[in-house]
Structures are given as C-alpha cells and as structure tokens.
Amino acid sequence: MAKMQFKSESKRLLDLMINSIYTHKEIFLREIISNASDAIDKLCFIALTDDTLGMTRADFKIELKADKDARTLTVTDNGIGMDKDDLENNLGTIASSGSYQFKQEMSEKEDAQDDIDIIGQFGVGFYSAFMVAKEITVITKKYGSDTAWKWHSAGADGYEIEECDRDGIGTEIILTIKDNTEDDNYDEFLEQYRLQGLVKRYSDYIRYPIVMEMKKSRVKEDTKDSDKPEYEDYYETETLNSMVPIWQRPKKDVPQEEYDKFYQEKFMAMDKPLKTIVTAVEGVVTYKALLFIPASTPYDYYTKEYKKGLQLYSSGVLITDNCEELVPEHFRFVKGIVDTADLSLNISREMLQHDRHLLTIAQNIEKKVQRELTAMLQNDRETYEKFFKAFGRQLKYGVVSDYGMHKDELQDLLLFYSSTEKKPVTLGEYVGRMKEEQKFIYFATGETAAAIDALPQTELLRSKGFEMLYCTEDVDEFTLQTLMSYKDKRFCSAMNDDLGIENDEQQEEDKKDNTALLTFVKETLGDKVAEVVESKKLVSHPVCLTAKGGISFEMEKYFNAVQPDAGMKAQRVLELNLSHKAVQTMESLIQTDIDKARKYAEVLYSQALLIAGLPLENPSEYTDLVCSLI
Ligand code: ADP
C-alpha cells in the first residue's frame, strides 16, 4: 500500500506534536472527544429528517475503551463518519480547519515557546493525539456510504488508507499509547480513573453521554457474611460526563474559570473574555443565551474571513454553528450560544432567516448587549475603555451604517479623547461640562492626539478653555457627521471657518481695514485658495487653513485614499494672524518689495498646507522658494 505524505504545513505541526514537551499532553482527549461530539451533532441533525437511520437523539454516544495489554485507547462515536476523501482532506492536512491560519501565524512567531502555548490555548485538534500515541488508527464509515475505511499513521512519515469492514456508521479512533520514558508516564492514559478524571475536567458539558466500561470490585455474594470476605471484579458501564451544557446551568453555579475555559475552547480565543453574559428568558420566546465579549480584536476581525454570528441550538441539538441573524452588524464581536425550544428542529437555513422567534431573540440579544455595555461604561470604566479600544471602531461604523439608523442606540457608548480631560470621554460627559457661552461640541481631526494638540487652528478654542474631542480614526469624523448633534448641540470642527465664537468687542473697535492685505494674498495665490481671511482663532501661529463648505480636509484625505480619481477637494480658506510678525513683515513688503511679498505669501500658504497635513503641490518649488529667501 502506498504511503501518503502529510501536507507540508501539517507535517510541521505533527513534528511539534510528536516531540512535544508540553506538560498538558492530556488535552488530546478533549480534542478527540470534541471531534466525536461534532460528528454526532451532524448525524443527529440528519436523523431528525431521515427516518431510515432509525436513530433518535438518545441513541448517540461516545465510548472510551482502554486496553492495557494492547496499550490502546479507543474512542468510538456513532457520528457522521468519514469517507476516503474526508480522511485525506481532514486528517491528511489541517489546513481545512478554520483556525489553521491563526495557528500557523502564531507558530511562525519566534520560538517553540509560542508553539507550546498554542497547544495549551487551542489544542490543535486531531494531531494532538500524537503527543501520547505512537500510532493512530482510524476506522470509519460515513453516513450514506457502504464502504468503511481504515486510516493509519505512525507519525510524520505519512499515512495509509485502505478499505475495511465496519458495521455501523461512525468512527473509531484507536491510539496506541507511547511507552513510558524516563521523564514521561504515558501509562496513565490507559488508567480508567485517570481517563474518567480527564473527561470530567475537560469534556463534562459534552451533550452526549461519554461512556466507559469501568472495572470495579465487589465482595463476592457467597462470602458476604464470612469472616474473610472475598472480592471479585466486575464491569459496569458508566456515563462519565454530566452532559449539562454550561449554558443550561445557573450562573451562580458556574465558576468564571469554567466560562473562560469554555469560551477559549469553543471560540478558539487566546485570552479570557472581557465579559460573560448569561441570560435565561421565558415568555413569548423561551431561550438561554451565553454570550461573550472578547477582550481583544480577533486577528481577522476587520477582514471578510471573520464571520459574525452565534451558535444556535434547538433544545440541545446544534442547528448551526453560525447563525448570523442573531447579532446585529454593530455588535458582530459578540460570540456565544443560543439554545431555544421554540424553533422547529428541521428548520431550513432559508426559513431560519425569517423565523419570528429568532427575530425576537435577536432583538432581545441586541438590547441585552447594549444594556450590558452601558452598565460596564457606568460601573467599570477601566474595562469599558479596554472594550472600546478593541471594538470602538465597530461601534462607530455602526453609527455611520444604515444611514444612521442605529445612532440613538450607540451614541452613548462612544468615547472620544478629550483635549481638556486628556482621556476618553463620552458625549454626555462633554455636554454636561459645556460652558454657558459655548454653542457647539467642538472636535478636531488629526493623526494623533499629539498632532492635534499642535494644530494652530485649535489655539483659539484652547485659549478659551473649550473642550475638544479628538478624531484620530478615519471613521471618527463621519461618525460625528452622522450624529449631526447630541442633546441638541451641534458638532463643529475646529477647522471650520466659523466657530460660532463672538468677536471680542475691543477688537471690533480698533479694527483696521485689512482689505488690501487680504486681497493681495488672494491675488497672489489665485485658485489655490477660495478665500483669504483675517483669523479669529490664531494666537501664536501666523497662518492656518480651514475648510469651507461641507467637505473637511480629513474627508478629502480619506476620499483621495479610497477614490483617488474622484478629485475630492475641500475648499481652502487661508487664515492670517494679523498680529503675527511674519504676516506684518509681508504686509510692509507690499510697499517696498512686492516680489518678495509674493514669495512670503506662497511660503506662508505652503506652511498652512503642511500644518493641515495636506501634501504640498510642488515640494521642490517650495524648497527653491525658501532657499531664495535665505
Ligand atoms: P478541527 O476539529 O479544528 O476541524 P481536527 O484536526 O480536530 O480539526 O479535525 C479535522 C477534521 O476531521 C474535523 O473537522 C472533522 O471533519 C474530521 N474528524 C475528526 N474526527 C472526526 C470524527 N470522530 N468523526 C468525523 N469526522 C471527524
């Protein structure tokens, strides 16, 4: 029989497994059992509609059997089974597994220490069995197929597949356990009490019975009353797991560590969830939900690989791994499980989308998540800020999406960095502190808070002591534009030409006519600017640019990045600080050396562009210009 080679990426992982020094080798059992349970889920679902199977939910089970003499541990399930292609695709490579890419990315990072941690965090499925087994045989027959197959591998040099006999549908995984070494005791994986303990520890919530024939000892009946009772061995099949899914247990009975563990295993998370939400609802619809808010952004969160959705069970039978309808787009980070008795079991995927009960559950879940986040924001600010760091961008997208339909629900969950508080604040907090004479909620846009701090446009607001919200993410400004106002206060960009601030009267009085200067600069710059005006907001800087009309500079930058051909351009208004030395010098030069005055105007305009973070139209021309003045 020809030996097949493992796909190269699998081989690497396999090597890692075989030579693993990982101390928790025991997790292999959890992985094998969890695969068995998944396989049963699939057949159990089919059994609902296929009467010829003659199976009901109660018939499904997972069996463990340890044989010390043969050194084998066998895990048998009556799940869906595998055909030849499945064996090749599923056990010849791990690339089919969704977590593969992540596992690979992680294991490419640095050293073996990281590799070892991945095993601990995720388990690596079937392959982890090679941590304890020197040989693995899989005997399996798939639902709908007449042929059974035997897959065998003794490790990294490959595997064989051949036809074989097997009565029913299902899979047997036979592990030939490694011999003990000086450092490692493998015999323990053949001990029934050890196996029992492992099932209890890692697989207790598996919803099908995990049974094992346990060797026990009892007093022989006929020696019961004698002085020297004799003992005899007997065998009894025991169910090792309690089978109560974790989401069916009252929250008070479940230690947080168990939720954490469940979350990490089920959703392949590296870290503990930031928040665990347990709800049991009885009424129009009856369901239990166990929801998790992750503590960090999944690596693929903003890619199309990431699938939102919750696992959906109908009275303990898995309907779908990913029911998208259960979470709204703006809460797509939520992971978890919903179990309801109100769904018809053989509901089709298409019907699911329109199911009235499901819709109600989805609405409840949305409200629940919103309330939980609100409570976190109010009671545990530190955790909320962590959450917002991971998923704040998502909430902002949520505000912008669907023409602002969700803004009322989301606006109070937003945080923006505040210029005066030097930390993230809510819109409510901002408005609560607004000064009496303050008309608008001010915001300023830039790459970083430090960059915005340095913007001349923000000088006036700063000197007046007005708080500004800093927009440092591309979606920020769109978010505020979609909101338009908060508690009847409109948002106003610090870059706007009109900040709604009254001129100081005294300034009005000794106002001199500057038309000549402003006209001169406008004529010099021509179409580059829409207007040249005397600045009301500059204090120590000579010039700045502000945007007129609906388009801001940040939007210009954004659109030019995503749609360079559209030529989106904000209308530029050049503001001059008339009390600044540089501007005054330029003004006096108009009389004495007009060419030089023009050069000054050009240089000042270029500086305004630079400060606004906009590209210079012609950098080398600018350099020449500056050099000619030196
Ligand atoms: P994962 O479970 O993350 O997909 P595994 O390496 O554990 O990765 O398993 C690979 C695949 O092999 C599974 O997705 C499943 O399709 C198949 N498989 C493993 N064990 C069984 C089993 N007992 N019955 C049916 N299919 C199985």
XYZ file of C-alpha atoms in Angstrom, residues 20-485:
466
model
C 6.045 17.908 22.315
C 7.394 18.704 25.704
C 4.086 20.257 26.537
C 3.054 19.335 30.026
C -0.630 19.212 29.321
C -0.489 16.331 26.895
C -3.740 15.242 28.426
C -5.726 17.731 26.345
C -5.552 15.288 23.440
C -8.576 13.505 24.872
C -10.627 16.668 24.918
C -9.789 17.193 21.244
C -10.731 13.683 20.182
C -13.943 13.793 22.183
C -14.859 17.178 20.860
C -14.431 15.908 17.279
C -16.616 12.947 18.133
C -19.253 15.234 19.553
C -19.174 17.422 16.434
C -19.560 14.340 14.276
C -22.558 13.260 16.329
C -24.060 16.732 16.079
C -24.035 16.307 12.338
C -25.643 12.888 12.249
C -28.086 13.791 14.987
C -29.265 16.656 12.825
C -29.666 14.364 9.825
C -31.528 11.829 11.964
C -34.240 14.405 12.525
C -35.339 14.145 8.934
C -34.007 10.774 7.813
C -36.183 8.071 9.353
C -34.294 5.280 7.616
C -31.461 5.882 10.062
C -33.725 4.708 12.820
C -31.892 6.756 15.386
C -33.098 9.251 17.933
C -31.080 11.627 19.995
C -30.925 9.146 22.866
C -29.010 6.645 20.725
C -25.943 8.799 20.317
C -22.916 8.300 22.480
C -19.142 8.350 22.699
C -17.368 5.319 24.064
C -13.941 5.103 25.659
C -12.113 1.845 25.992
C -8.651 1.291 27.407
C -6.759 -1.935 26.857
C -3.622 -2.081 28.943
C -2.248 -5.204 27.324
C -2.554 -3.890 23.801
C -1.656 -0.384 25.033
C -4.612 1.026 23.133
C -7.110 3.692 23.978
C -10.114 3.660 21.672
C -12.635 6.452 21.297
C -15.711 5.401 19.349
C -18.560 7.593 18.214
C -21.685 6.902 16.212
C -21.497 10.223 14.453
C -21.410 11.037 10.776
C -18.165 9.213 9.943
C -15.715 9.946 7.142
C -15.220 8.656 3.627
C -11.900 8.382 1.838
C -11.896 11.994 0.710
C -12.729 13.197 4.186
C -9.873 11.187 5.620
C -7.467 12.651 3.137
C -8.728 16.170 3.459
C -9.310 16.211 7.188
C -6.593 14.037 8.579
C -4.025 14.487 5.820
C -3.996 18.199 6.356
C -5.070 20.598 8.981
C -5.457 23.417 6.512
C -9.184 22.819 6.355
C -9.612 23.876 9.905
C -10.630 27.497 10.298
C -8.142 28.165 12.991
C -5.310 26.906 10.872
C -4.139 30.237 9.593
C -4.038 31.633 13.043
C -2.241 28.633 14.422
C 0.263 28.978 11.654
C 0.757 32.676 12.143
C 1.302 32.060 15.795
C 3.663 29.184 15.334
C 5.720 31.134 12.836
C 6.288 33.695 15.505
C 9.586 33.365 17.229
C 10.381 30.234 19.117
C 8.960 26.960 20.265
C 7.741 28.504 23.475
C 4.991 30.129 21.479
C 4.187 26.850 19.781
C 3.713 25.241 23.087
C 1.387 27.917 24.244
C -0.834 27.424 21.228
C -1.318 23.831 22.172
C -2.432 24.960 25.574
C -4.731 27.656 24.317
C -6.447 25.891 21.472
C -5.454 22.368 21.271
C -4.655 21.521 17.729
C -7.349 19.032 17.087
C -6.731 15.533 15.959
C -2.992 15.957 15.734
C -2.596 16.463 19.449
C -3.153 12.719 19.803
C 0.402 12.276 18.593
C 1.575 13.756 21.866
C 0.629 10.495 23.560
C 0.256 7.964 20.750
C 2.967 6.312 18.713
C 0.403 5.049 16.246
C -3.101 6.083 15.352
C -5.675 4.021 13.501
C -8.996 5.453 12.415
C -11.757 3.114 11.334
C -14.739 4.904 9.964
C -17.845 4.650 7.809
C -19.703 7.646 6.601
C -23.414 8.257 6.540
C -24.701 7.453 3.067
C -21.753 5.248 2.151
C -21.373 1.471 2.008
C -17.637 1.382 2.344
C -15.677 1.618 5.547
C -12.094 2.910 5.606
C -9.082 2.443 7.736
C -6.551 5.228 8.104
C -3.310 4.503 9.814
C -0.285 6.566 10.686
C 2.752 6.040 12.817
C 3.766 9.653 12.705
C 5.478 12.128 10.482
C 6.484 9.740 7.704
C 2.941 9.602 6.396
C -0.263 7.598 6.466
C -2.061 4.822 4.625
C -5.696 4.400 3.788
C -7.348 1.097 2.912
C -10.818 -0.338 2.712
C -12.052 -2.322 5.682
C -15.153 -3.646 7.360
C -17.272 -1.870 9.875
C -20.887 -2.420 10.726
C -22.497 0.854 11.571
C -21.914 4.468 10.685
C -19.387 6.171 12.891
C -15.745 6.433 13.772
C -13.289 4.618 15.953
C -10.043 6.309 16.866
C -7.520 3.827 18.159
C -4.473 5.295 19.839
C -1.512 3.063 20.556
C -0.119 4.776 23.578
C 3.609 5.586 23.716
C 5.847 3.639 26.033
C 6.872 5.307 29.235
C 10.105 7.226 29.178
C 12.306 8.399 31.967
C 10.549 11.743 32.038
C 7.060 10.879 30.945
C 4.466 8.489 32.176
C 2.138 7.509 29.361
C 0.620 4.524 31.136
C -1.682 6.912 32.900
C -3.663 7.357 29.699
C -4.696 3.727 29.978
C -5.912 4.055 33.552
C -9.678 4.231 33.794
C -9.737 6.627 36.749
C -7.344 8.965 35.055
C -9.484 8.927 31.924
C -12.590 9.467 33.971
C -10.945 12.480 35.580
C -9.936 13.921 32.224
C -13.460 13.644 30.875
C -14.854 15.325 33.958
C -12.309 18.072 33.703
C -12.378 18.891 30.019
C -15.474 17.376 28.487
C -18.098 17.418 31.173
C -20.512 19.593 29.221
C -20.399 17.460 26.057
C -24.058 16.879 25.340
C -23.841 13.202 24.528
C -23.003 10.525 27.049
C -19.333 9.630 27.196
C -19.380 6.094 28.468
C -16.671 3.732 29.619
C -16.810 0.205 30.824
C -15.266 0.507 34.266
C -13.644 -2.368 36.012
C -14.861 -2.483 39.562
C -14.526 -4.711 42.505
C -17.114 -6.035 44.927
C -17.491 -8.554 47.710
C -18.474 -11.954 46.421
C -22.087 -12.646 47.273
C -21.422 -16.005 48.977
C -18.612 -14.678 51.165
C -20.557 -11.650 52.325
C -21.228 -12.981 55.764
C -17.980 -14.817 56.302
C -15.067 -13.515 58.347
C -12.909 -13.342 55.274
C -14.941 -11.769 52.516
C -13.562 -12.373 49.045
C -13.556 -9.827 46.258
C -14.340 -10.188 42.602
C -14.007 -7.952 39.592
C -16.955 -6.940 37.521
C -17.606 -4.468 34.761
C -20.106 -1.683 34.654
C -20.711 0.904 32.001
C -20.668 4.386 33.439
C -21.503 7.730 31.960
C -18.563 9.947 32.803
C -19.893 13.380 31.952
C -22.798 15.279 33.436
C -23.935 16.360 29.956
C -25.441 19.551 31.218
C -24.295 22.182 28.801
C -22.685 25.065 30.563
C -25.341 27.484 29.296
C -28.068 25.420 30.919
C -26.540 25.777 34.351
C -27.490 28.699 36.602
C -24.813 31.365 36.520
C -24.247 31.186 40.254
C -23.226 27.533 39.976
C -20.598 28.080 37.344
C -17.234 29.482 38.370
C -15.936 32.134 35.970
C -12.954 29.903 35.152
C -15.306 27.387 33.617
C -16.867 30.012 31.409
C -13.402 31.216 30.458
C -12.289 27.727 29.589
C -15.422 27.040 27.607
C -15.045 30.300 25.706
C -11.429 29.656 24.853
C -12.072 26.150 23.622
C -15.254 26.843 21.766
C -14.245 30.053 20.104
C -10.524 29.481 19.804
C -9.737 32.554 21.821
C -6.322 33.214 23.243
C -7.452 35.290 26.153
C -10.280 35.277 28.620
C -13.494 37.007 27.643
C -13.817 40.596 28.783
C -17.412 39.987 29.750
C -19.583 36.915 30.107
C -23.311 37.422 29.748
C -25.750 34.738 30.783
C -29.458 35.129 30.179
C -32.459 32.930 30.528
C -35.656 34.294 29.070
C -39.104 32.841 29.414
C -42.112 34.331 27.734
C -43.149 34.864 24.158
C -39.971 33.043 23.314
C -38.009 30.887 25.700
C -34.292 30.622 25.356
C -30.994 30.585 27.143
C -28.049 32.521 25.865
C -24.420 32.534 26.880
C -22.651 35.468 25.328
C -19.074 36.642 25.428
C -17.478 39.943 24.661
C -13.881 39.260 23.643
C -11.086 41.147 25.355
C -9.207 41.931 22.181
C -9.860 42.330 18.492
C -9.619 38.983 16.720
C -6.756 38.982 14.217
C -9.144 38.683 11.276
C -11.881 40.891 12.709
C -11.894 43.523 10.020
C -11.464 41.063 7.147
C -14.107 39.109 5.334
C -12.775 35.907 6.841
C -14.368 36.888 10.116
C -17.869 35.505 10.445
C -20.240 37.095 12.879
C -22.924 35.007 14.486
C -23.880 32.834 17.399
C -24.175 29.101 17.664
C -27.781 28.104 17.586
C -29.145 25.065 19.375
C -32.662 23.804 19.473
C -33.145 22.021 22.769
C -29.567 20.901 22.831
C -29.262 19.940 19.168
C -26.877 22.085 17.237
C -28.734 23.751 14.365
C -25.963 25.926 13.052
C -22.505 26.979 14.089
C -23.024 30.460 12.916
C -26.436 31.998 12.923
C -25.686 35.467 11.603
C -29.190 36.735 12.164
C -28.748 36.599 15.910
C -26.374 39.532 16.210
C -26.583 42.932 14.559
C -23.637 44.080 12.499
C -22.596 46.704 15.066
C -22.233 44.037 17.758
C -20.611 41.493 15.490
C -17.813 40.985 18.010
C -20.194 39.131 20.331
C -19.598 35.388 20.478
C -21.786 32.815 22.082
C -24.583 30.371 22.094
C -28.352 30.479 21.981
C -30.433 27.468 22.893
C -34.167 27.609 22.386
C -37.004 25.144 22.337
C -39.115 27.399 20.166
C -37.550 26.512 16.860
C -38.781 23.658 14.826
C -35.859 21.247 14.672
C -35.893 20.637 10.971
C -35.981 24.266 10.039
C -34.047 25.052 6.887
C -31.322 27.651 6.618
C -33.576 29.856 4.480
C -36.532 29.586 6.804
C -34.315 30.454 9.729
C -33.799 33.953 8.416
C -37.482 34.719 8.556
C -38.358 32.921 11.718
C -40.386 35.124 14.012
C -38.980 33.620 17.205
C -35.471 34.051 16.014
C -36.157 37.665 15.220
C -37.429 38.259 18.734
C -34.393 36.545 20.220
C -32.109 38.652 18.056
C -33.823 41.845 19.204
C -33.547 40.785 22.831
C -29.892 39.973 22.432
C -29.179 43.312 20.834
C -30.860 45.113 23.732
C -29.129 42.919 26.271
C -25.682 43.621 24.841
C -26.457 47.319 24.706
C -27.532 47.325 28.352
C -24.520 45.317 29.457
C -22.155 47.692 27.690
C -23.919 50.690 29.169
C -23.629 49.176 32.631
C -19.960 48.450 32.059
C -19.374 52.023 30.964
C -21.066 53.321 34.089
C -19.699 50.893 36.644
C -16.400 49.653 35.348
C -14.855 52.347 33.256
C -11.479 50.708 33.008
C -12.892 47.540 31.484
C -15.094 49.559 29.192
C -12.132 51.518 27.894
C -10.450 48.230 27.160
C -13.532 47.103 25.313
C -13.691 50.343 23.400
C -10.086 50.062 22.403
C -10.847 46.682 20.881
C -14.236 47.385 19.328
C -14.910 51.128 19.481
C -14.266 51.388 15.781
C -17.014 48.837 15.230
C -19.496 50.929 17.216
C -18.600 53.968 15.156
C -19.125 52.035 11.941
C -22.427 51.070 13.469
C -23.413 54.725 13.865
C -22.472 55.522 10.280
C -24.077 52.433 8.754
C -27.664 52.131 7.545
C -27.997 55.896 7.211
C -27.552 56.438 10.916
C -30.410 54.149 11.861
C -28.645 52.867 14.973
C -27.276 56.135 16.236
C -29.647 56.514 19.162
C -28.714 53.083 20.387
C -24.986 53.611 20.015
C -24.204 57.282 20.611
C -23.938 56.958 24.373
C -21.477 54.108 24.018
C -18.968 56.212 22.118
C -15.758 57.565 23.569
C -13.579 60.310 22.189
C -10.315 61.581 23.542
C -10.807 64.936 25.221
C -8.393 67.858 24.885
C -9.028 69.028 28.423
C -9.542 65.755 30.281
C -6.662 64.045 28.458
C -8.603 60.795 28.362
C -11.545 59.269 26.516
C -14.896 60.824 27.411
C -18.492 60.249 26.427
C -20.615 62.768 24.578
C -22.811 63.018 27.662
C -19.851 63.966 29.818
C -18.780 66.566 27.284
C -22.161 68.209 27.032
C -22.533 68.152 30.811
C -19.388 70.305 31.098
C -20.056 72.708 28.251
C -19.573 76.370 29.073
C -22.617 78.573 29.056
C -21.463 80.647 26.115
C -20.400 77.559 24.166
C -22.585 76.921 21.145
C -21.071 73.777 19.672
C -19.472 70.491 20.544
C -16.004 71.043 19.114
C -13.908 68.372 17.541
C -10.522 68.386 15.886
C -9.142 65.890 13.452
C -5.611 64.606 13.021
C -3.374 61.578 13.043
C -2.720 61.508 16.754
C -3.708 63.452 19.834
C -0.241 64.993 19.953
C -0.534 66.138 16.339
C -3.897 67.751 17.039
C -2.523 69.429 20.143
C -0.042 71.171 17.876
C -2.584 72.425 15.346
C -2.761 76.228 15.173
C -6.480 76.014 14.333
C -7.178 74.781 17.819
C -5.418 77.682 19.515
C -8.410 79.894 19.999
C -10.599 77.127 21.382
C -7.791 76.140 23.662
C -7.242 79.678 24.890
C -10.956 79.994 25.607
C -10.791 76.800 27.603
C -13.259 74.984 25.350
C -13.037 71.224 25.380
C -12.377 69.483 22.074
C -12.972 65.896 21.076
C -10.133 64.433 19.084
C -10.863 62.450 15.972
C -7.884 60.246 15.269
C -9.526 57.381 13.388
C -10.733 57.720 9.832
C -14.286 56.862 10.808
C -14.473 59.441 13.633
C -15.460 62.451 11.616
C -18.075 60.509 9.654
C -19.464 59.329 12.945
C -19.942 62.862 14.206
C -21.350 63.990 10.870
C -23.883 61.196 11.012
C -24.840 62.116 14.555
C -25.078 65.786 13.496
C -25.908 66.791 17.030
